[in-house]
mmCIF file of C-alpha atoms and ligand atoms in Angstrom:
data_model
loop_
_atom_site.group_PDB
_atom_site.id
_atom_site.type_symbol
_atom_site.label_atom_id
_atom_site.label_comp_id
_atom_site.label_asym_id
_atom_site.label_seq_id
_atom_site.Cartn_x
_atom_site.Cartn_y
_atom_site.Cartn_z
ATOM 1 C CA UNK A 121 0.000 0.000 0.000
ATOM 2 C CA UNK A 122 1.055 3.641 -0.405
ATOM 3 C CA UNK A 123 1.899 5.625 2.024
ATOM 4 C CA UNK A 124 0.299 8.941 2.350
ATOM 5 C CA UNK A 125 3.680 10.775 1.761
ATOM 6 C CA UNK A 126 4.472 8.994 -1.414
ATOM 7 C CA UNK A 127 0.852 9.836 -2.447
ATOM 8 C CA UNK A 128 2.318 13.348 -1.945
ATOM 9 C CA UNK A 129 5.689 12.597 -3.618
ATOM 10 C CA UNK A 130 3.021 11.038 -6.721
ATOM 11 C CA UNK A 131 0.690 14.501 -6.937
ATOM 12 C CA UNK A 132 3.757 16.723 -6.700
ATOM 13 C CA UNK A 133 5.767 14.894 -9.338
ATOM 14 C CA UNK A 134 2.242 14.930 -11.524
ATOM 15 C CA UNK A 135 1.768 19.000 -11.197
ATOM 16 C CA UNK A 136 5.265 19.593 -12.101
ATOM 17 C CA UNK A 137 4.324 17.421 -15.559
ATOM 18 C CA UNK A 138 1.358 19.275 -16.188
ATOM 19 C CA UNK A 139 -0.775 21.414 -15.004
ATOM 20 C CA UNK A 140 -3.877 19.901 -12.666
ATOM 21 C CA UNK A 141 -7.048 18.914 -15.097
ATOM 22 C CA UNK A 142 -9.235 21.319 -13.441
ATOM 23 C CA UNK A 143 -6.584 24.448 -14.191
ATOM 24 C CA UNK A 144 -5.858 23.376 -17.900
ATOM 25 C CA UNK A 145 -9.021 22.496 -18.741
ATOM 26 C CA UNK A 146 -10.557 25.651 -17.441
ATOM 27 C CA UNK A 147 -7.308 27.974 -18.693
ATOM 28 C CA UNK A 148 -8.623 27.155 -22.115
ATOM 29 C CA UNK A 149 -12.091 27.549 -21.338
ATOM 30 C CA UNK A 150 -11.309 31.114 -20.808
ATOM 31 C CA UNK A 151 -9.793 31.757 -24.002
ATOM 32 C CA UNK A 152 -12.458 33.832 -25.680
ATOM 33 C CA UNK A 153 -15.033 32.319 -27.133
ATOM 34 C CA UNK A 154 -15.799 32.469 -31.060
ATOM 35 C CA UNK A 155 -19.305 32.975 -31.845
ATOM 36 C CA UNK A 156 -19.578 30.524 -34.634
ATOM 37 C CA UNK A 157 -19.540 30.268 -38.560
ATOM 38 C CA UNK A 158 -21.914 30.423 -41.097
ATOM 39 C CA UNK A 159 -22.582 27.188 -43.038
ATOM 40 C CA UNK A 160 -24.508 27.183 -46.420
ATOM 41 C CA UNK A 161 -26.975 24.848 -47.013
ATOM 42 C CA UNK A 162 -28.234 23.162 -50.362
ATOM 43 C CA UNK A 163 -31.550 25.131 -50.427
ATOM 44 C CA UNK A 164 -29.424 28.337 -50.036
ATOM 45 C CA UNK A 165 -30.530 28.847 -46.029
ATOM 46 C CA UNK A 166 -27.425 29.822 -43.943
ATOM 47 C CA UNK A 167 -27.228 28.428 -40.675
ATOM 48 C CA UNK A 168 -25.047 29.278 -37.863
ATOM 49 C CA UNK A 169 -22.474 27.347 -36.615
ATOM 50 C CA UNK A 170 -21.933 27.931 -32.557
ATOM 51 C CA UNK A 171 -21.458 26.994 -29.104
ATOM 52 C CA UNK A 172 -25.128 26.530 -27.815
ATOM 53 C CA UNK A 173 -26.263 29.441 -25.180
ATOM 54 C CA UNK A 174 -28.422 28.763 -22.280
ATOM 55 C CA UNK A 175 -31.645 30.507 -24.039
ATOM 56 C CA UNK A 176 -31.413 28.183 -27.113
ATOM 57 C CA UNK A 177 -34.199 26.347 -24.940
ATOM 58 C CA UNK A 178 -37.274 26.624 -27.216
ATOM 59 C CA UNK A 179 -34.937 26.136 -30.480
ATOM 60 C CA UNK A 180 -33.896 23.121 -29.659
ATOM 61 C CA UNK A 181 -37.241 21.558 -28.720
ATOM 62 C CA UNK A 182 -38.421 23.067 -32.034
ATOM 63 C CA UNK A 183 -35.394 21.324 -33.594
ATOM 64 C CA UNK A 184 -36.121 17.728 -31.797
ATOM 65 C CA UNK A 185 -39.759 17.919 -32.618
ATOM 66 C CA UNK A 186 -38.653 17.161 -36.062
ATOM 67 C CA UNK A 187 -36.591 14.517 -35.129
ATOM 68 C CA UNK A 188 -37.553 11.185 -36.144
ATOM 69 C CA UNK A 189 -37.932 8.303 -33.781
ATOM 70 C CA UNK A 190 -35.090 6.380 -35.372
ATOM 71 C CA UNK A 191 -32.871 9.445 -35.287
ATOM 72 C CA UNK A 192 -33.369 9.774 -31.551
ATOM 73 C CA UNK A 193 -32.937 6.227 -31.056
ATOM 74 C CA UNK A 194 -29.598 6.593 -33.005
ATOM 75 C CA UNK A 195 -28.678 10.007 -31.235
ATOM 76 C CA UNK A 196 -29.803 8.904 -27.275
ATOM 77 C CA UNK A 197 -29.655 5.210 -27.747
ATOM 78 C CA UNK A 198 -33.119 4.793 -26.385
ATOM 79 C CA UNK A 199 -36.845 6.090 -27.065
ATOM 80 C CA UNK A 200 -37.430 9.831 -26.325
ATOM 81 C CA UNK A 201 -40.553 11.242 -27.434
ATOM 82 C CA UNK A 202 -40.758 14.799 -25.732
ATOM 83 C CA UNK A 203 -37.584 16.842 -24.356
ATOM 84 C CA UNK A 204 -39.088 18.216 -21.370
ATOM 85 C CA UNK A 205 -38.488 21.810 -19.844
ATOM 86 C CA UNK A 206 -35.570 20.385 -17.429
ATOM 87 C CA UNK A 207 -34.120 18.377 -19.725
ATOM 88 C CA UNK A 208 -33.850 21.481 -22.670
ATOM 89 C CA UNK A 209 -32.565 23.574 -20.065
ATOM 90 C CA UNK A 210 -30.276 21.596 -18.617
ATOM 91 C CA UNK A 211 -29.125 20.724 -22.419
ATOM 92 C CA UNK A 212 -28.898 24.074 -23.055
ATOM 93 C CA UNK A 213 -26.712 25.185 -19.480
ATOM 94 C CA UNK A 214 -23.831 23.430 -20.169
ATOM 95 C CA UNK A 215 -21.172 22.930 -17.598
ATOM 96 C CA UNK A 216 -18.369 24.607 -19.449
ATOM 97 C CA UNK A 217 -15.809 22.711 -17.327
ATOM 98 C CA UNK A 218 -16.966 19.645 -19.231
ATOM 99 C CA UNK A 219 -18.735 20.363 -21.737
ATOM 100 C CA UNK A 220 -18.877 21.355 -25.393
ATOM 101 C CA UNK A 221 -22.077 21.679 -27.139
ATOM 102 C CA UNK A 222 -22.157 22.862 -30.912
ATOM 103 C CA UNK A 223 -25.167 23.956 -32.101
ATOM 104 C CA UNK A 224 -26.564 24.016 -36.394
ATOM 105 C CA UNK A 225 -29.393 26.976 -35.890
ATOM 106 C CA UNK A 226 -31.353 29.345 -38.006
ATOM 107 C CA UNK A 227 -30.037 32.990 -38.302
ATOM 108 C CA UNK A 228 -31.341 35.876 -36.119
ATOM 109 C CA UNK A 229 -34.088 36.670 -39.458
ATOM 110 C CA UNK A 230 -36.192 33.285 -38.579
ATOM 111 C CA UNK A 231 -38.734 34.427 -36.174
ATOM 112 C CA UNK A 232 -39.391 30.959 -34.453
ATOM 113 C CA UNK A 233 -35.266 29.642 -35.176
ATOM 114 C CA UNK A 234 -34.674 26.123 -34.595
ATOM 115 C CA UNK A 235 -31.713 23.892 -33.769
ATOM 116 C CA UNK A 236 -30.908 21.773 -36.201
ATOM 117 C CA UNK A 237 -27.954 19.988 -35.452
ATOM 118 C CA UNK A 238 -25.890 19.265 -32.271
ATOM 119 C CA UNK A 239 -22.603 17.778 -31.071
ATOM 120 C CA UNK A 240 -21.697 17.731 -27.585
ATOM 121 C CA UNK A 241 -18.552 16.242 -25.850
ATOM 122 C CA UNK A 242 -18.263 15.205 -22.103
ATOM 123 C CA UNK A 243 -14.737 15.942 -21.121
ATOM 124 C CA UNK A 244 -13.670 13.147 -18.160
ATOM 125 C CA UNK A 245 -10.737 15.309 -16.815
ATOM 126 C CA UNK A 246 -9.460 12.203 -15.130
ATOM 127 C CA UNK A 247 -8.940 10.424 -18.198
ATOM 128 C CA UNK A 248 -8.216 13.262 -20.397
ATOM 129 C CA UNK A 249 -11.120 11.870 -22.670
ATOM 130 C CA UNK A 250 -14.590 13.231 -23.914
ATOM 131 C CA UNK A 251 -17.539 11.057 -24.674
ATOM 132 C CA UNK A 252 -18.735 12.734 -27.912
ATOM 133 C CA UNK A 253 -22.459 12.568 -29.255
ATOM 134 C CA UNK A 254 -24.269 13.947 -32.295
ATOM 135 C CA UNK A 255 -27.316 14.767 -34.431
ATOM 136 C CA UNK A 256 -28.705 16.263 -37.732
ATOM 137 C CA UNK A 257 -32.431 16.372 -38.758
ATOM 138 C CA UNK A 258 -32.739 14.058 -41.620
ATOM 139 C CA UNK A 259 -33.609 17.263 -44.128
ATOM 140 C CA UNK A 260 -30.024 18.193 -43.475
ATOM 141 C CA UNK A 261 -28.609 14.548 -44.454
ATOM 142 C CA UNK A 262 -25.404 14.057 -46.588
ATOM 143 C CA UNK A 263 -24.758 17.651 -47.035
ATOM 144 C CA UNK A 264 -20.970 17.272 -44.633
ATOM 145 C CA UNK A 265 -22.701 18.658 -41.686
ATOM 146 C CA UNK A 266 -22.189 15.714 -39.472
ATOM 147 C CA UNK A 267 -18.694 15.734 -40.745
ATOM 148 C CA UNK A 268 -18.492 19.565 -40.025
ATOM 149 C CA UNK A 269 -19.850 19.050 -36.685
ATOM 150 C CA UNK A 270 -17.435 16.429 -35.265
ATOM 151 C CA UNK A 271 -14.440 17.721 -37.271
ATOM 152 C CA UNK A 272 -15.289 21.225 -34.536
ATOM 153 C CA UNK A 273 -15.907 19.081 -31.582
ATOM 154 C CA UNK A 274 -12.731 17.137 -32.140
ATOM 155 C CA UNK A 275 -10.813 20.688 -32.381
ATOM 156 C CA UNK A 276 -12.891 21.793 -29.517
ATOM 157 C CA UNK A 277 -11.590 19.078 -27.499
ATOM 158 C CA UNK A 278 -8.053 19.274 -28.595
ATOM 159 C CA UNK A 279 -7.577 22.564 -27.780
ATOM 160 C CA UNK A 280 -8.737 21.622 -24.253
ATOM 161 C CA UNK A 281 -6.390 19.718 -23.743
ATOM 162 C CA UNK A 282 -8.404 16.271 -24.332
ATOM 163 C CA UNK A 283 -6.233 13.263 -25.596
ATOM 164 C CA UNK A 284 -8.996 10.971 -27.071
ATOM 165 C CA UNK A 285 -12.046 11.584 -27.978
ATOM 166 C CA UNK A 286 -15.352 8.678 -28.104
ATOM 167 C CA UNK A 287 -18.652 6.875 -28.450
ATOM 168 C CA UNK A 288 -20.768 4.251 -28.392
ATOM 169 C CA UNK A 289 -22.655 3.346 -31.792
ATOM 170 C CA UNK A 290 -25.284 1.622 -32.637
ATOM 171 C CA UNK A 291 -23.708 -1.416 -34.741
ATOM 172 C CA UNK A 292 -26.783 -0.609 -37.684
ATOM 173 C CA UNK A 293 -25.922 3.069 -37.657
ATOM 174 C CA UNK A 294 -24.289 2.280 -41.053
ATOM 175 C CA UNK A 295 -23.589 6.321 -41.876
ATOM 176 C CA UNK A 296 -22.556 6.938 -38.478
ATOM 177 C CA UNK A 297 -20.274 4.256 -38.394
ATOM 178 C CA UNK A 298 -19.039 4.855 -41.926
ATOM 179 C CA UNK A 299 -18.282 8.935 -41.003
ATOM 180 C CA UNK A 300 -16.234 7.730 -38.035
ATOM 181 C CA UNK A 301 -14.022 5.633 -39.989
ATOM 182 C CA UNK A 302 -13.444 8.665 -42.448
ATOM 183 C CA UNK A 303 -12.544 10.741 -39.468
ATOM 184 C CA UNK A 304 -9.744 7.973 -38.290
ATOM 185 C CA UNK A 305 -11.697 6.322 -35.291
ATOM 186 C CA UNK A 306 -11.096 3.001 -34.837
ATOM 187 C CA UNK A 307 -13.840 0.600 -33.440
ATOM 188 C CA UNK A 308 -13.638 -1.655 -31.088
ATOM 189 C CA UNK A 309 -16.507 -4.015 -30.850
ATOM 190 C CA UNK A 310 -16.381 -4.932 -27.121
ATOM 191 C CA UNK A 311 -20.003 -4.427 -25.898
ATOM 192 C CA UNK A 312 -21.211 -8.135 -26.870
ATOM 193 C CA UNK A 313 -24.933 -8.335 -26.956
ATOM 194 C CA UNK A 314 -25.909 -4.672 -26.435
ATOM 195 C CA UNK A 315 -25.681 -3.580 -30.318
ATOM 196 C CA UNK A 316 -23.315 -1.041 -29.692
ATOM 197 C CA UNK A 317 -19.709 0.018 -31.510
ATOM 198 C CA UNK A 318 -17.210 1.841 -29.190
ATOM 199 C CA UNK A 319 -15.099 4.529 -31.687
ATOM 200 C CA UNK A 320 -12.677 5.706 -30.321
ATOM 201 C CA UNK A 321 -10.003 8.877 -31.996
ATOM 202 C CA UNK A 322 -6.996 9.893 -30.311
ATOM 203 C CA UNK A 323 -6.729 13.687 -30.798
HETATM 204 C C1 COA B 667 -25.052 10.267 -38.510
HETATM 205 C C2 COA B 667 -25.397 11.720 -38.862
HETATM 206 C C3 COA B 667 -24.895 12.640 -37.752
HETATM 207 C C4 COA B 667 -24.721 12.058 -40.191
HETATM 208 O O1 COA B 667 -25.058 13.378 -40.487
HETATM 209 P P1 COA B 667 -24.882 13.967 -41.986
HETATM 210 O O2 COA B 667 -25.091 15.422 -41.885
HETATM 211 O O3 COA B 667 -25.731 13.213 -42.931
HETATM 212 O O4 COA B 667 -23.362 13.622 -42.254
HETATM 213 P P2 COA B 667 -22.498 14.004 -43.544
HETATM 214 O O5 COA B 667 -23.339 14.640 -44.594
HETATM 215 O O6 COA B 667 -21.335 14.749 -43.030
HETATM 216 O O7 COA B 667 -22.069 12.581 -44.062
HETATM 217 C C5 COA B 667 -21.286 11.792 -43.229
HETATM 218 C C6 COA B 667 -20.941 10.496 -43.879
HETATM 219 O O8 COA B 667 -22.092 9.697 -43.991
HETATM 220 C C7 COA B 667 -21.972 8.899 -45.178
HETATM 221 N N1 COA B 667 -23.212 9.026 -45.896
HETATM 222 C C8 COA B 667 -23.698 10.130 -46.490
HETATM 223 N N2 COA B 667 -24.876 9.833 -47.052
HETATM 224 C C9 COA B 667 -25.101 8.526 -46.807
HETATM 225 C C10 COA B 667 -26.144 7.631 -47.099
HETATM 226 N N3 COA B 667 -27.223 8.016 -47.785
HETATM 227 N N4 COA B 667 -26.056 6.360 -46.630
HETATM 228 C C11 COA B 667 -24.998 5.955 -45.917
HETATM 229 N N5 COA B 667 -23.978 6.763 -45.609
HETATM 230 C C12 COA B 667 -24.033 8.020 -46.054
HETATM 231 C C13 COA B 667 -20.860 9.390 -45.991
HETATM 232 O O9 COA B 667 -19.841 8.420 -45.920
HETATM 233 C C14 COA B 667 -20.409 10.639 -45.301
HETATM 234 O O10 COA B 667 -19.030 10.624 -45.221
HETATM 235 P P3 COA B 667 -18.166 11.536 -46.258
HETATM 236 O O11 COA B 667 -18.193 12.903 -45.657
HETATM 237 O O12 COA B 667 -16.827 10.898 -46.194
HETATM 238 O O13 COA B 667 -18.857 11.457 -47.590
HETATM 239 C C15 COA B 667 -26.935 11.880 -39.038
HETATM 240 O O14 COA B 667 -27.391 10.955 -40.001
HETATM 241 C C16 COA B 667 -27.708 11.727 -37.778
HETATM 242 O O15 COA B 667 -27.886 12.670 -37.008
HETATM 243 N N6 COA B 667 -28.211 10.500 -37.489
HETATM 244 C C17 COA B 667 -29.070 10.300 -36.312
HETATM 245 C C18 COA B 667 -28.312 10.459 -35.002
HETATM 246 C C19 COA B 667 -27.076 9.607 -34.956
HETATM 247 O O16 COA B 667 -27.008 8.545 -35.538
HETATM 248 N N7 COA B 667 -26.072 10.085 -34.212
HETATM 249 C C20 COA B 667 -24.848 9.376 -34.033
HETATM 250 C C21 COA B 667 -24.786 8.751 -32.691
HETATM 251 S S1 COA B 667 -23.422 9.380 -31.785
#
C-alpha cells in the first residue's frame, strides 16, 4: 500500500508534468469564445455554426420535434418522445468545465429559429477523454454537416487539452459508423450483446 507521503511525492511529481485537469481544462475555457460560422446549405438557407447558449431552450425543442424516432434512437440510444423543460434547459446550461455543445441553428431573421444539429462532448478530466455525441435532422442529411460538426468538436476538445475523444454506436448506424471511420476512429466491438460500436479517436 502507499503511504500517504508517497501519495504526496506522486501529486507533486504529476503538477510539475502538467498542469492539474481542473486548471488546464478551465485555462482554455477562458480563451475567448468564437461565436460561430456560417454554413450554407443546399436550399441556399445559412445556418449558424456555434457553441449553444443557455436561451437556445425553445430552439432546440423546435429542432427535436422534427426529429424522427429512429434518429433519436440513433442520437440517445433509447426512445425519447418529448424533451421536457428540465431536460432542454439543462441541455442548453452546459457545464463549461466539461462540456462542449455545438449547435446548427437558423439565423437571427427566422422568427421561431430552430436547432438543427448538435454535437456535444463530455470531457472526463481524469482520463483526459470526452464522450462525444451527435445529431442532424434528416432534411439536413449528406450535405458534410455531421462531418463539419465532429471535425469542430474534435478541435474543440483538442484545444482543451483532451487526448482521445469517443462513443458508443449503434452497430446498424451504417452512416454513423461509416463517417467515423473517415474521421480515423477506430472501433472496437467490445459491448457483446448490447448492439453497440465503441469509436474511439486519439486527438
Ligand atoms: C449520422 C449523422 C450525424 C450524419 O449526419 P450527416 O449530416 O448526414 O453527415 P455528412 O453529410 O457529413 O455525411 C457523413 C458520412 O455519412 C456517409 N453518408 C452520407 N450519405 C449517406 C447515405 N445516404 N447512406 C450511408 N452513408 C451516407 C458518408 O460516408 C459521409 O461521409 P463523407 O463525408 O466521407 O462522404 C446523421 O445521419 C444523424 O444525425 N443520425 C441520427 C443520429 C445519430 O445517428 N447520431 C450518431 C450517434 S453518436
Amino acid at each position: 500500500m502507499k503511504t500517504s507521503a508517497s501519495l504526496v511525492a506522486m501529486s507533486n511529481y504529476r503538477s510539475r508534468v502538467r498542469p492539474p485537469e481542473r486548471l488546464r481544462f478551465r485555462a482554455a475555457n477562458d480563451a475567448p469564445r468564437s461565436d460561430g460560422e456560417w454554413v450554407k446549405c443546399r436550399d441556399g438557407r445559412s445556418l449558424r455554426l456555434r457553441p449553444i447558449h443557455p436561451d437556445d431552450v425553445v430552439a432546440l425543442q423546435r429542432g427535436f420535434s422534427h426529429l424522427s424516432a429512429e434518429e433519436i434512437r440513433m442520437r440517445f440510444l433509447h426512445a425519447l418522445t418529448e424533451l421536457p423543460d428540465a431536460l432542454a434547459t439543462r441541455l442548453c446550461q452546459i457545464d463549461p468545465d466539461r462540456e462542449i455543445a455545438l449547435v446548427l441553428v437558423d439565423g437571427p431573421e427566422v422568427p421561431e429559429p430552430e436547432i438543427h444539429g448538435v454535437a456535444r462532448a463530455y470531457i472526463d478530466p481524469t482520463t483526459d477523454s470526452a464522450e462525444f455525441a451527435v445529431i442532424v435532422q434528416k432534411a439536413l442529411n449528406g450535405q458534410g454537416f455531421g462531418r463539419l460538426l465532429m471535425q469542430r468538436v474534435i478541435a474543440a476538445c483538442r484545444a482543451r487539452g483532451v487526448r482521445e475523444i469517443w462513443g458508443d454506436v449503434l452497430v446498424e448506424n451504417g452512416r454513423m459508423l461509416t463517417l467515423c471511420d473517415s474521421l480515423g476512429f477506430r472501433r472496437e466491438p467490445v459491448f457483446h450483446g448490447t448492439g453497440l460500436t465503441r469509436v474511439r479517436l486519439a486527438i
